[in-house]
PDB file of C-alpha atoms and ligand atoms in Angstrom:
ATOM      1  CA  MET L  94       0.293  -0.431   0.236  1.00 44.00           C
ATOM      2  CA  SER L  95       1.109   3.593  -0.950  1.00 54.00           C
ATOM      3  CA  GLU L  96       2.101   5.918   2.082  1.00 71.00           C
ATOM      4  CA  LYS L  97      -0.744   7.582   3.242  1.00 87.00           C
ATOM      5  CA  ILE L  98      -0.778  11.625   2.304  1.00 94.00           C
ATOM      6  CA  CYS L  99      -1.638  13.888   4.792  1.00 97.00           C
ATOM      7  CA  SER L 100      -2.796  17.464   4.596  1.00 98.00           C
ATOM      8  CA  VAL L 101      -3.076  20.029   7.234  1.00 98.00           C
ATOM      9  CA  ALA L 102      -4.392  23.385   6.155  1.00 98.00           C
ATOM     10  CA  ILE L 103      -3.985  26.781   8.097  1.00 98.00           C
ATOM     11  CA  ASP L 104      -5.711  29.143   8.580  1.00 97.00           C
ATOM     12  CA  GLY L 105      -5.827  32.277   9.989  1.00 95.00           C
ATOM     13  CA  PRO L 106      -5.221  36.549  11.026  1.00 93.00           C
ATOM     14  CA  ALA L 107      -1.459  37.709  10.079  1.00 88.00           C
ATOM     15  CA  GLY L 108       0.532  37.413  13.291  1.00 88.00           C
ATOM     16  CA  ALA L 109      -2.516  34.168  15.143  1.00 92.00           C
ATOM     17  CA  GLY L 110       1.831  32.427  14.975  1.00 90.00           C
ATOM     18  CA  LYS L 111       0.291  29.830  11.994  1.00 93.00           C
ATOM     19  CA  SER L 112       3.835  29.854  10.445  1.00 92.00           C
ATOM     20  CA  THR L 113       6.234  29.476  13.274  1.00 93.00           C
ATOM     21  CA  ILE L 114       3.371  26.828  14.447  1.00 96.00           C
ATOM     22  CA  ALA L 115       2.581  24.975  10.965  1.00 97.00           C
ATOM     23  CA  LYS L 116       6.950  24.954  10.178  1.00 95.00           C
ATOM     24  CA  ALA L 117       6.819  22.845  13.730  1.00 96.00           C
ATOM     25  CA  ALA L 118       4.161  20.440  13.159  1.00 97.00           C
ATOM     26  CA  ALA L 119       5.702  19.465   9.983  1.00 96.00           C
ATOM     27  CA  ALA L 120       9.234  18.927  11.142  1.00 95.00           C
ATOM     28  CA  ARG L 121       8.102  16.753  13.166  1.00 96.00           C
ATOM     29  CA  TYR L 122       6.008  14.405  10.894  1.00 95.00           C
ATOM     30  CA  GLY L 123       8.487  14.840   8.405  1.00 94.00           C
ATOM     31  CA  PHE L 124       5.622  16.866   6.470  1.00 96.00           C
ATOM     32  CA  ILE L 125       6.554  19.776   3.795  1.00 95.00           C
ATOM     33  CA  TYR L 126       5.965  23.227   4.916  1.00 96.00           C
ATOM     34  CA  VAL L 127       3.795  25.257   2.950  1.00 97.00           C
ATOM     35  CA  ASP L 128       3.902  29.103   2.991  1.00 97.00           C
ATOM     36  CA  THR L 129       1.110  30.605   0.925  1.00 97.00           C
ATOM     37  CA  GLY L 130       1.973  34.323   2.403  1.00 96.00           C
ATOM     38  CA  ALA L 131       4.882  34.082   0.902  1.00 97.00           C
ATOM     39  CA  ILE L 132       3.935  34.040  -2.436  1.00 97.00           C
ATOM     40  CA  TYR L 133       1.430  36.411  -2.555  1.00 97.00           C
ATOM     41  CA  ARG L 134       4.682  38.410  -0.660  1.00 98.00           C
ATOM     42  CA  THR L 135       5.921  37.619  -3.935  1.00 98.00           C
ATOM     43  CA  VAL L 136       3.363  39.143  -6.154  1.00 98.00           C
ATOM     44  CA  GLY L 137       3.753  42.699  -4.206  1.00 98.00           C
ATOM     45  CA  LEU L 138       7.521  42.482  -4.828  1.00 98.00           C
ATOM     46  CA  ALA L 139       6.881  42.527  -7.858  1.00 98.00           C
ATOM     47  CA  ALA L 140       4.022  45.261  -8.451  1.00 98.00           C
ATOM     48  CA  LYS L 141       6.214  47.940  -5.652  1.00 98.00           C
ATOM     49  CA  ARG L 142       9.924  47.106  -8.039  1.00 98.00           C
ATOM     50  CA  ALA L 143       7.269  47.468 -11.454  1.00 98.00           C
ATOM     51  CA  GLY L 144       5.762  50.720  -9.291  1.00 98.00           C
ATOM     52  CA  VAL L 145       2.461  49.456 -10.199  1.00 98.00           C
ATOM     53  CA  GLU L 146      -0.539  50.522  -7.710  1.00 97.00           C
ATOM     54  CA  PRO L 147      -1.262  47.154  -5.873  1.00 97.00           C
ATOM     55  CA  ARG L 148      -5.028  47.594  -5.780  1.00 96.00           C
ATOM     56  CA  ASP L 149      -4.667  48.280  -9.916  1.00 97.00           C
ATOM     57  CA  GLU L 150      -6.081  45.275 -11.060  1.00 97.00           C
ATOM     58  CA  ALA L 151      -5.534  45.752 -14.579  1.00 98.00           C
ATOM     59  CA  GLY L 152      -1.650  46.860 -13.875  1.00 98.00           C
ATOM     60  CA  VAL L 153      -0.790  43.904 -11.985  1.00 98.00           C
ATOM     61  CA  LEU L 154      -3.210  41.465 -13.704  1.00 98.00           C
ATOM     62  CA  ASP L 155      -0.435  42.507 -16.736  1.00 97.00           C
ATOM     63  CA  LEU L 156       1.951  42.360 -14.407  1.00 97.00           C
ATOM     64  CA  LEU L 157       1.488  38.462 -13.932  1.00 97.00           C
ATOM     65  CA  PRO L 158       2.515  36.649 -16.978  1.00 96.00           C
ATOM     66  CA  THR L 159       5.624  38.090 -16.799  1.00 97.00           C
ATOM     67  CA  LEU L 160       7.337  36.677 -13.654  1.00 97.00           C
ATOM     68  CA  SER L 161       8.277  33.750 -12.833  1.00 96.00           C
ATOM     69  CA  ILE L 162       7.981  32.810  -9.645  1.00 96.00           C
ATOM     70  CA  ARG L 163       8.553  29.981  -7.538  1.00 94.00           C
ATOM     71  CA  PHE L 164       9.241  27.756  -4.149  1.00 94.00           C
ATOM     72  CA  ASP L 165      11.107  25.645  -3.076  1.00 92.00           C
ATOM     73  CA  TYR L 166      13.422  24.241  -0.168  1.00 91.00           C
ATOM     74  CA  GLY L 167      16.005  25.131   1.525  1.00 86.00           C
ATOM     75  CA  GLU L 168      19.126  22.263   3.152  1.00 84.00           C
ATOM     76  CA  ASP L 169      17.550  23.849   6.350  1.00 82.00           C
ATOM     77  CA  GLY L 170      14.251  22.645   5.166  1.00 81.00           C
ATOM     78  CA  ALA L 171      13.046  26.626   5.222  1.00 88.00           C
ATOM     79  CA  GLN L 172      10.600  27.541   2.651  1.00 93.00           C
ATOM     80  CA  ARG L 173      12.600  30.580  -0.108  1.00 96.00           C
ATOM     81  CA  MET L 174      10.965  32.738  -2.307  1.00 97.00           C
ATOM     82  CA  PHE L 175      12.705  33.371  -5.830  1.00 97.00           C
ATOM     83  CA  LEU L 176      11.072  35.818  -8.204  1.00 98.00           C
ATOM     84  CA  ASN L 177      12.478  35.718 -11.551  1.00 97.00           C
ATOM     85  CA  GLY L 178      15.093  33.426  -9.915  1.00 97.00           C
ATOM     86  CA  GLU L 179      16.114  35.937  -7.154  1.00 98.00           C
ATOM     87  CA  ASP L 180      15.876  34.884  -4.026  1.00 97.00           C
ATOM     88  CA  VAL L 181      13.783  37.386  -2.727  1.00 98.00           C
ATOM     89  CA  SER L 182      13.081  35.221   0.962  1.00 97.00           C
ATOM     90  CA  ALA L 183      14.614  38.188   3.407  1.00 96.00           C
ATOM     91  CA  LEU L 184      13.126  41.218   1.110  1.00 97.00           C
ATOM     92  CA  ILE L 185       9.626  39.719   1.344  1.00 97.00           C
ATOM     93  CA  ARG L 186       9.494  40.418   4.509  1.00 94.00           C
ATOM     94  CA  THR L 187       9.202  44.019   5.428  1.00 91.00           C
ATOM     95  CA  PRO L 188       6.071  46.331   6.845  1.00 88.00           C
ATOM     96  CA  GLU L 189       4.918  47.746   3.176  1.00 95.00           C
ATOM     97  CA  ILE L 190       5.692  44.179   1.311  1.00 97.00           C
ATOM     98  CA  SER L 191       2.698  42.556   3.827  1.00 93.00           C
ATOM     99  CA  MET L 192      -0.082  45.515   2.562  1.00 93.00           C
ATOM    100  CA  TYR L 193       1.692  44.672  -1.416  1.00 97.00           C
ATOM    101  CA  ALA L 194       0.310  41.390  -0.374  1.00 96.00           C
ATOM    102  CA  SER L 195      -3.059  41.640   1.664  1.00 93.00           C
ATOM    103  CA  ALA L 196      -3.738  44.080  -1.078  1.00 95.00           C
ATOM    104  CA  VAL L 197      -2.995  42.577  -4.443  1.00 97.00           C
ATOM    105  CA  SER L 198      -3.942  39.259  -2.928  1.00 95.00           C
ATOM    106  CA  ALA L 199      -7.524  41.181  -3.556  1.00 94.00           C
ATOM    107  CA  ILE L 200      -6.872  40.334  -6.998  1.00 96.00           C
ATOM    108  CA  PRO L 201      -9.515  37.479  -7.661  1.00 95.00           C
ATOM    109  CA  GLY L 202      -7.124  37.426 -10.791  1.00 96.00           C
ATOM    110  CA  VAL L 203      -3.880  37.113  -8.924  1.00 97.00           C
ATOM    111  CA  ARG L 204      -5.492  34.871  -5.825  1.00 96.00           C
ATOM    112  CA  ALA L 205      -6.964  31.876  -9.940  1.00 96.00           C
ATOM    113  CA  TYR L 206      -2.601  31.897 -11.150  1.00 96.00           C
ATOM    114  CA  LEU L 207      -1.493  30.922  -7.954  1.00 96.00           C
ATOM    115  CA  LEU L 208      -4.005  28.220  -7.019  1.00 97.00           C
ATOM    116  CA  ASP L 209      -2.302  25.435  -9.274  1.00 94.00           C
ATOM    117  CA  MET L 210       0.588  26.312  -7.791  1.00 93.00           C
ATOM    118  CA  GLN L 211       0.110  25.404  -4.155  1.00 95.00           C
ATOM    119  CA  ARG L 212      -2.811  22.203  -5.309  1.00 96.00           C
ATOM    120  CA  ASN L 213       0.428  20.783  -6.542  1.00 94.00           C
ATOM    121  CA  MET L 214       2.189  20.274  -4.101  1.00 91.00           C
ATOM    122  CA  ALA L 215      -0.200  18.596  -2.186  1.00 95.00           C
ATOM    123  CA  LYS L 216      -0.796  15.965  -4.383  1.00 95.00           C
ATOM    124  CA  THR L 217       2.072  13.913  -3.542  1.00 92.00           C
ATOM    125  CA  THR L 218       3.779  14.781  -0.160  1.00 94.00           C
ATOM    126  CA  SER L 219       2.409  15.873   3.224  1.00 97.00           C
ATOM    127  CA  VAL L 220       2.151  19.528   3.778  1.00 97.00           C
ATOM    128  CA  VAL L 221       0.792  21.850   6.486  1.00 98.00           C
ATOM    129  CA  MET L 222      -0.183  24.763   4.464  1.00 98.00           C
ATOM    130  CA  ASP L 223      -0.426  27.885   6.804  1.00 97.00           C
ATOM    131  CA  GLY L 224      -3.013  31.072   4.684  1.00 96.00           C
ATOM    132  CA  ARG L 225      -5.681  32.503   4.844  1.00 94.00           C
ATOM    133  CA  ASP L 226      -8.007  29.745   2.309  1.00 95.00           C
ATOM    134  CA  ILE L 227      -6.850  26.565   2.688  1.00 97.00           C
ATOM    135  CA  GLY L 228      -9.078  25.095   3.733  1.00 97.00           C
ATOM    136  CA  THR L 229     -11.766  26.728   2.373  1.00 96.00           C
ATOM    137  CA  VAL L 230     -10.374  26.676  -1.710  1.00 96.00           C
ATOM    138  CA  VAL L 231      -7.187  25.895  -2.130  1.00 97.00           C
ATOM    139  CA  LEU L 232      -7.034  22.213  -0.629  1.00 98.00           C
ATOM    140  CA  PRO L 233     -11.447  22.346   0.575  1.00 97.00           C
ATOM    141  CA  ASP L 234     -11.028  17.827   1.344  1.00 97.00           C
ATOM    142  CA  ALA L 235      -7.427  18.772   3.319  1.00 98.00           C
ATOM    143  CA  GLY L 236      -8.435  15.998   5.944  1.00 98.00           C
ATOM    144  CA  LEU L 237      -7.520  17.443   8.926  1.00 98.00           C
ATOM    145  CA  LYS L 238      -8.696  21.952   9.012  1.00 98.00           C
ATOM    146  CA  ILE L 239      -7.495  24.419  12.005  1.00 98.00           C
ATOM    147  CA  PHE L 240      -8.417  28.264  12.357  1.00 97.00           C
ATOM    148  CA  LEU L 241      -6.154  29.772  14.330  1.00 97.00           C
ATOM    149  CA  THR L 242      -7.162  33.165  15.449  1.00 95.00           C
ATOM    150  CA  ALA L 243      -5.363  34.833  18.555  1.00 95.00           C
ATOM    151  CA  SER L 244      -6.963  38.729  19.638  1.00 95.00           C
ATOM    152  CA  VAL L 245      -5.352  41.672  17.557  1.00 95.00           C
ATOM    153  CA  GLU L 246      -3.228  43.163  20.686  1.00 96.00           C
ATOM    154  CA  GLU L 247      -1.799  40.376  21.143  1.00 95.00           C
ATOM    155  CA  ARG L 248      -1.108  39.674  17.663  1.00 95.00           C
ATOM    156  CA  ALA L 249       0.400  42.668  17.535  1.00 96.00           C
ATOM    157  CA  LYS L 250       2.729  42.539  20.182  1.00 95.00           C
ATOM    158  CA  ARG L 251       4.479  39.241  19.022  1.00 92.00           C
ATOM    159  CA  ARG L 252       4.794  40.789  15.316  1.00 91.00           C
ATOM    160  CA  LEU L 253       6.075  43.516  17.238  1.00 94.00           C
ATOM    161  CA  ALA L 254       8.561  41.345  19.310  1.00 93.00           C
ATOM    162  CA  GLU L 255       9.739  40.145  15.163  1.00 89.00           C
ATOM    163  CA  LEU L 256      10.717  42.903  13.356  1.00 90.00           C
ATOM    164  CA  ALA L 257      12.572  43.936  16.160  1.00 94.00           C
ATOM    165  CA  ALA L 258      14.600  40.893  16.773  1.00 93.00           C
ATOM    166  CA  LYS L 259      15.341  42.184  13.137  1.00 89.00           C
ATOM    167  CA  GLY L 260      16.378  45.500  13.791  1.00 92.00           C
ATOM    168  CA  ASP L 261      12.636  47.156  12.883  1.00 90.00           C
ATOM    169  CA  PRO L 262      11.929  50.436  14.018  1.00 92.00           C
ATOM    170  CA  SER L 263       8.553  50.401  14.484  1.00 93.00           C
ATOM    171  CA  THR L 264       6.377  51.236  17.339  1.00 96.00           C
ATOM    172  CA  TYR L 265       4.066  48.346  18.733  1.00 97.00           C
ATOM    173  CA  GLU L 266       0.857  51.460  18.084  1.00 97.00           C
ATOM    174  CA  GLU L 267       1.937  51.147  14.221  1.00 96.00           C
ATOM    175  CA  VAL L 268       1.992  47.916  14.550  1.00 95.00           C
ATOM    176  CA  LEU L 269      -1.247  47.363  15.900  1.00 96.00           C
ATOM    177  CA  ALA L 270      -3.024  49.676  13.458  1.00 96.00           C
ATOM    178  CA  ASP L 271      -1.362  48.087   9.943  1.00 92.00           C
ATOM    179  CA  MET L 272      -2.658  44.902  11.840  1.00 93.00           C
ATOM    180  CA  ALA L 273      -6.235  45.557  11.904  1.00 94.00           C
ATOM    181  CA  GLN L 274      -5.946  47.110   7.986  1.00 92.00           C
ATOM    182  CA  ARG L 275      -4.915  43.667   7.399  1.00 90.00           C
ATOM    183  CA  ASP L 276      -7.242  41.793   8.684  1.00 92.00           C
ATOM    184  CA  GLU L 277     -10.071  44.320   7.497  1.00 92.00           C
ATOM    185  CA  ASN L 278      -8.862  43.985   4.098  1.00 89.00           C
ATOM    186  CA  ASP L 279      -7.467  40.504   4.455  1.00 89.00           C
ATOM    187  CA  THR L 280     -11.677  39.246   5.817  1.00 91.00           C
ATOM    188  CA  ASN L 281     -13.409  41.603   3.935  1.00 91.00           C
ATOM    189  CA  ARG L 282     -12.520  41.841   0.625  1.00 90.00           C
ATOM    190  CA  ALA L 283     -14.853  39.387  -2.158  1.00 91.00           C
ATOM    191  CA  ALA L 284     -11.827  37.475  -3.055  1.00 89.00           C
ATOM    192  CA  ALA L 285     -11.856  34.376  -0.981  1.00 88.00           C
ATOM    193  CA  PRO L 286     -12.657  36.158   2.393  1.00 90.00           C
ATOM    194  CA  LEU L 287     -10.357  34.710   5.216  1.00 91.00           C
ATOM    195  CA  ARG L 288     -13.072  32.529   7.349  1.00 91.00           C
ATOM    196  CA  ALA L 289     -13.061  29.791   8.582  1.00 95.00           C
ATOM    197  CA  ALA L 290     -13.671  26.308   6.595  1.00 96.00           C
ATOM    198  CA  GLU L 291     -17.274  24.673   8.581  1.00 96.00           C
ATOM    199  CA  ASP L 292     -15.014  22.110   8.948  1.00 97.00           C
ATOM    200  CA  ALA L 293     -11.844  23.552  10.768  1.00 98.00           C
ATOM    201  CA  VAL L 294     -11.388  23.087  14.380  1.00 98.00           C
ATOM    202  CA  ARG L 295     -10.837  26.370  16.109  1.00 97.00           C
ATOM    203  CA  VAL L 296      -8.007  27.062  18.385  1.00 97.00           C
ATOM    204  CA  ASP L 297      -7.388  30.573  19.885  1.00 96.00           C
ATOM    205  CA  THR L 298      -3.863  31.601  20.823  1.00 95.00           C
ATOM    206  CA  SER L 299      -4.014  34.220  23.093  1.00 94.00           C
ATOM    207  CA  ALA L 300      -3.597  32.690  26.127  1.00 94.00           C
ATOM    208  CA  LEU L 301      -1.615  29.933  24.949  1.00 95.00           C
ATOM    209  CA  THR L 302       2.840  30.732  25.254  1.00 93.00           C
ATOM    210  CA  LEU L 303       4.191  29.090  21.427  1.00 93.00           C
ATOM    211  CA  GLU L 304       4.630  26.092  22.759  1.00 96.00           C
ATOM    212  CA  GLU L 305       1.660  25.197  24.380  1.00 97.00           C
ATOM    213  CA  SER L 306      -0.195  26.182  21.411  1.00 96.00           C
ATOM    214  CA  ILE L 307       2.667  23.244  19.315  1.00 97.00           C
ATOM    215  CA  GLU L 308       2.151  20.988  21.673  1.00 98.00           C
ATOM    216  CA  HIS L 309      -1.899  21.475  21.097  1.00 97.00           C
ATOM    217  CA  ILE L 310      -2.015  21.136  16.572  1.00 98.00           C
ATOM    218  CA  CYS L 311       0.280  18.660  17.286  1.00 98.00           C
ATOM    219  CA  ALA L 312      -1.874  16.671  18.981  1.00 98.00           C
ATOM    220  CA  LEU L 313      -4.806  16.938  16.510  1.00 98.00           C
ATOM    221  CA  ILE L 314      -3.204  16.225  13.805  1.00 98.00           C
ATOM    222  CA  GLU L 315      -1.847  12.457  15.833  1.00 97.00           C
ATOM    223  CA  GLU L 316      -5.590  12.611  16.676  1.00 97.00           C
ATOM    224  CA  ARG L 317      -6.716  13.851  12.987  1.00 96.00           C
ATOM    225  CA  PHE L 318      -4.602  10.948  11.245  1.00 95.00           C
ATOM    226  CA  SER L 319      -4.021   8.552  13.701  1.00 90.00           C
ATOM    227  CA  LEU L 320       0.096   9.390  14.334  1.00 88.00           C
ATOM    228  CA  GLY L 321       2.315   7.927  17.045  1.00 71.00           C
ATOM    229  CA  ALA L 322       4.765  11.225  17.568  1.00 53.00           C
TER     230      ALA L 322
HETATM  231  O1   DC N 526       0.775  34.870   5.985  1.00 81.79           O
HETATM  232  P1   DC N 526       1.205  36.373   5.148  1.00 81.79           P
HETATM  233  O2   DC N 526       0.772  37.662   6.214  1.00 81.79           O
HETATM  234  O3   DC N 526       2.843  36.355   5.077  1.00 81.79           O
HETATM  235  O4   DC N 526       0.375  36.667   4.259  1.00 81.79           O
HETATM  236  C1   DC N 526       0.588  38.250   3.052  1.00 81.79           C
HETATM  237  C2   DC N 526      -0.273  38.223   2.363  1.00 81.79           C
HETATM  238  O5   DC N 526      -1.415  37.472   1.923  1.00 81.79           O
HETATM  239  C3   DC N 526      -1.485  38.526   3.245  1.00 81.79           C
HETATM  240  O6   DC N 526      -2.230  39.950   3.754  1.00 81.79           O
HETATM  241  C4   DC N 526      -3.437  37.897   2.781  1.00 81.79           C
HETATM  242  C5   DC N 526      -2.558  37.447   1.218  1.00 81.79           C
HETATM  243  N1   DC N 526      -3.064  35.697   1.964  1.00 81.79           N
HETATM  244  C6   DC N 526      -3.883  35.338   1.151  1.00 81.79           C
HETATM  245  O7   DC N 526      -4.450  35.949   0.275  1.00 81.79           O
HETATM  246  N2   DC N 526      -3.711  33.702   0.924  1.00 81.79           N
HETATM  247  C7   DC N 526      -3.306  33.440   1.544  1.00 81.79           C
HETATM  248  N3   DC N 526      -3.766  31.913   1.234  1.00 81.79           N
HETATM  249  C8   DC N 526      -2.082  33.634   1.729  1.00 81.79           C
HETATM  250  C9   DC N 526      -2.153  34.881   2.458  1.00 81.79           C
END
């Protein structure tokens, strides 16, 4: 019998801990971690470089066929993003590119263009995939769907610490305002808005440490797929 392919979809707002938790869980079970936000960020960076306003739907859609967007995994297992052959993995992690990503991701044509790239990853290998619409659109048949949340204040606090560690001078007020703005964009857009799939397990990490959150998610994975850690 061929080995079972397990798909875990983790959705939720920015800063809920999705990527750190998904990465840790994927590593524990030998699954591939797919960060779909990084793909939208790469399109955002491309728009910025081309001088295209990220809400300019026609401008962004014209840009897409001129781009080569690709991702693969380094020896450390980390996902790396390539834009026209250039490794842009670090460049896409700025607050400005977060906003570009949020804007371009509201364009239905952008979402459609990136759909197969995301789905194909889960066809041949077990994945933990995080994003906003993984359980609802990208992998509607995922074996486990998790909707990860935390209060906006707690998420802003966590994101501020991440940015500060990279030397970014943003203040708590700025990060909180950006976070609230992105929540608003991602939740209220017409195309694949951020929402929990009906069959998603909701997990609020506001009062959990990172380690507790990881253990909680891993317990859900082990139970759902009958895995021993
Ligand atoms: O997860 P992230 O913060 O890196 O994502 C950046 C932006 O991309 C986010 O504001 C919304 C968008 N996004 C999306 O629309 N759908 C996804 N599956 C992942 C991200």
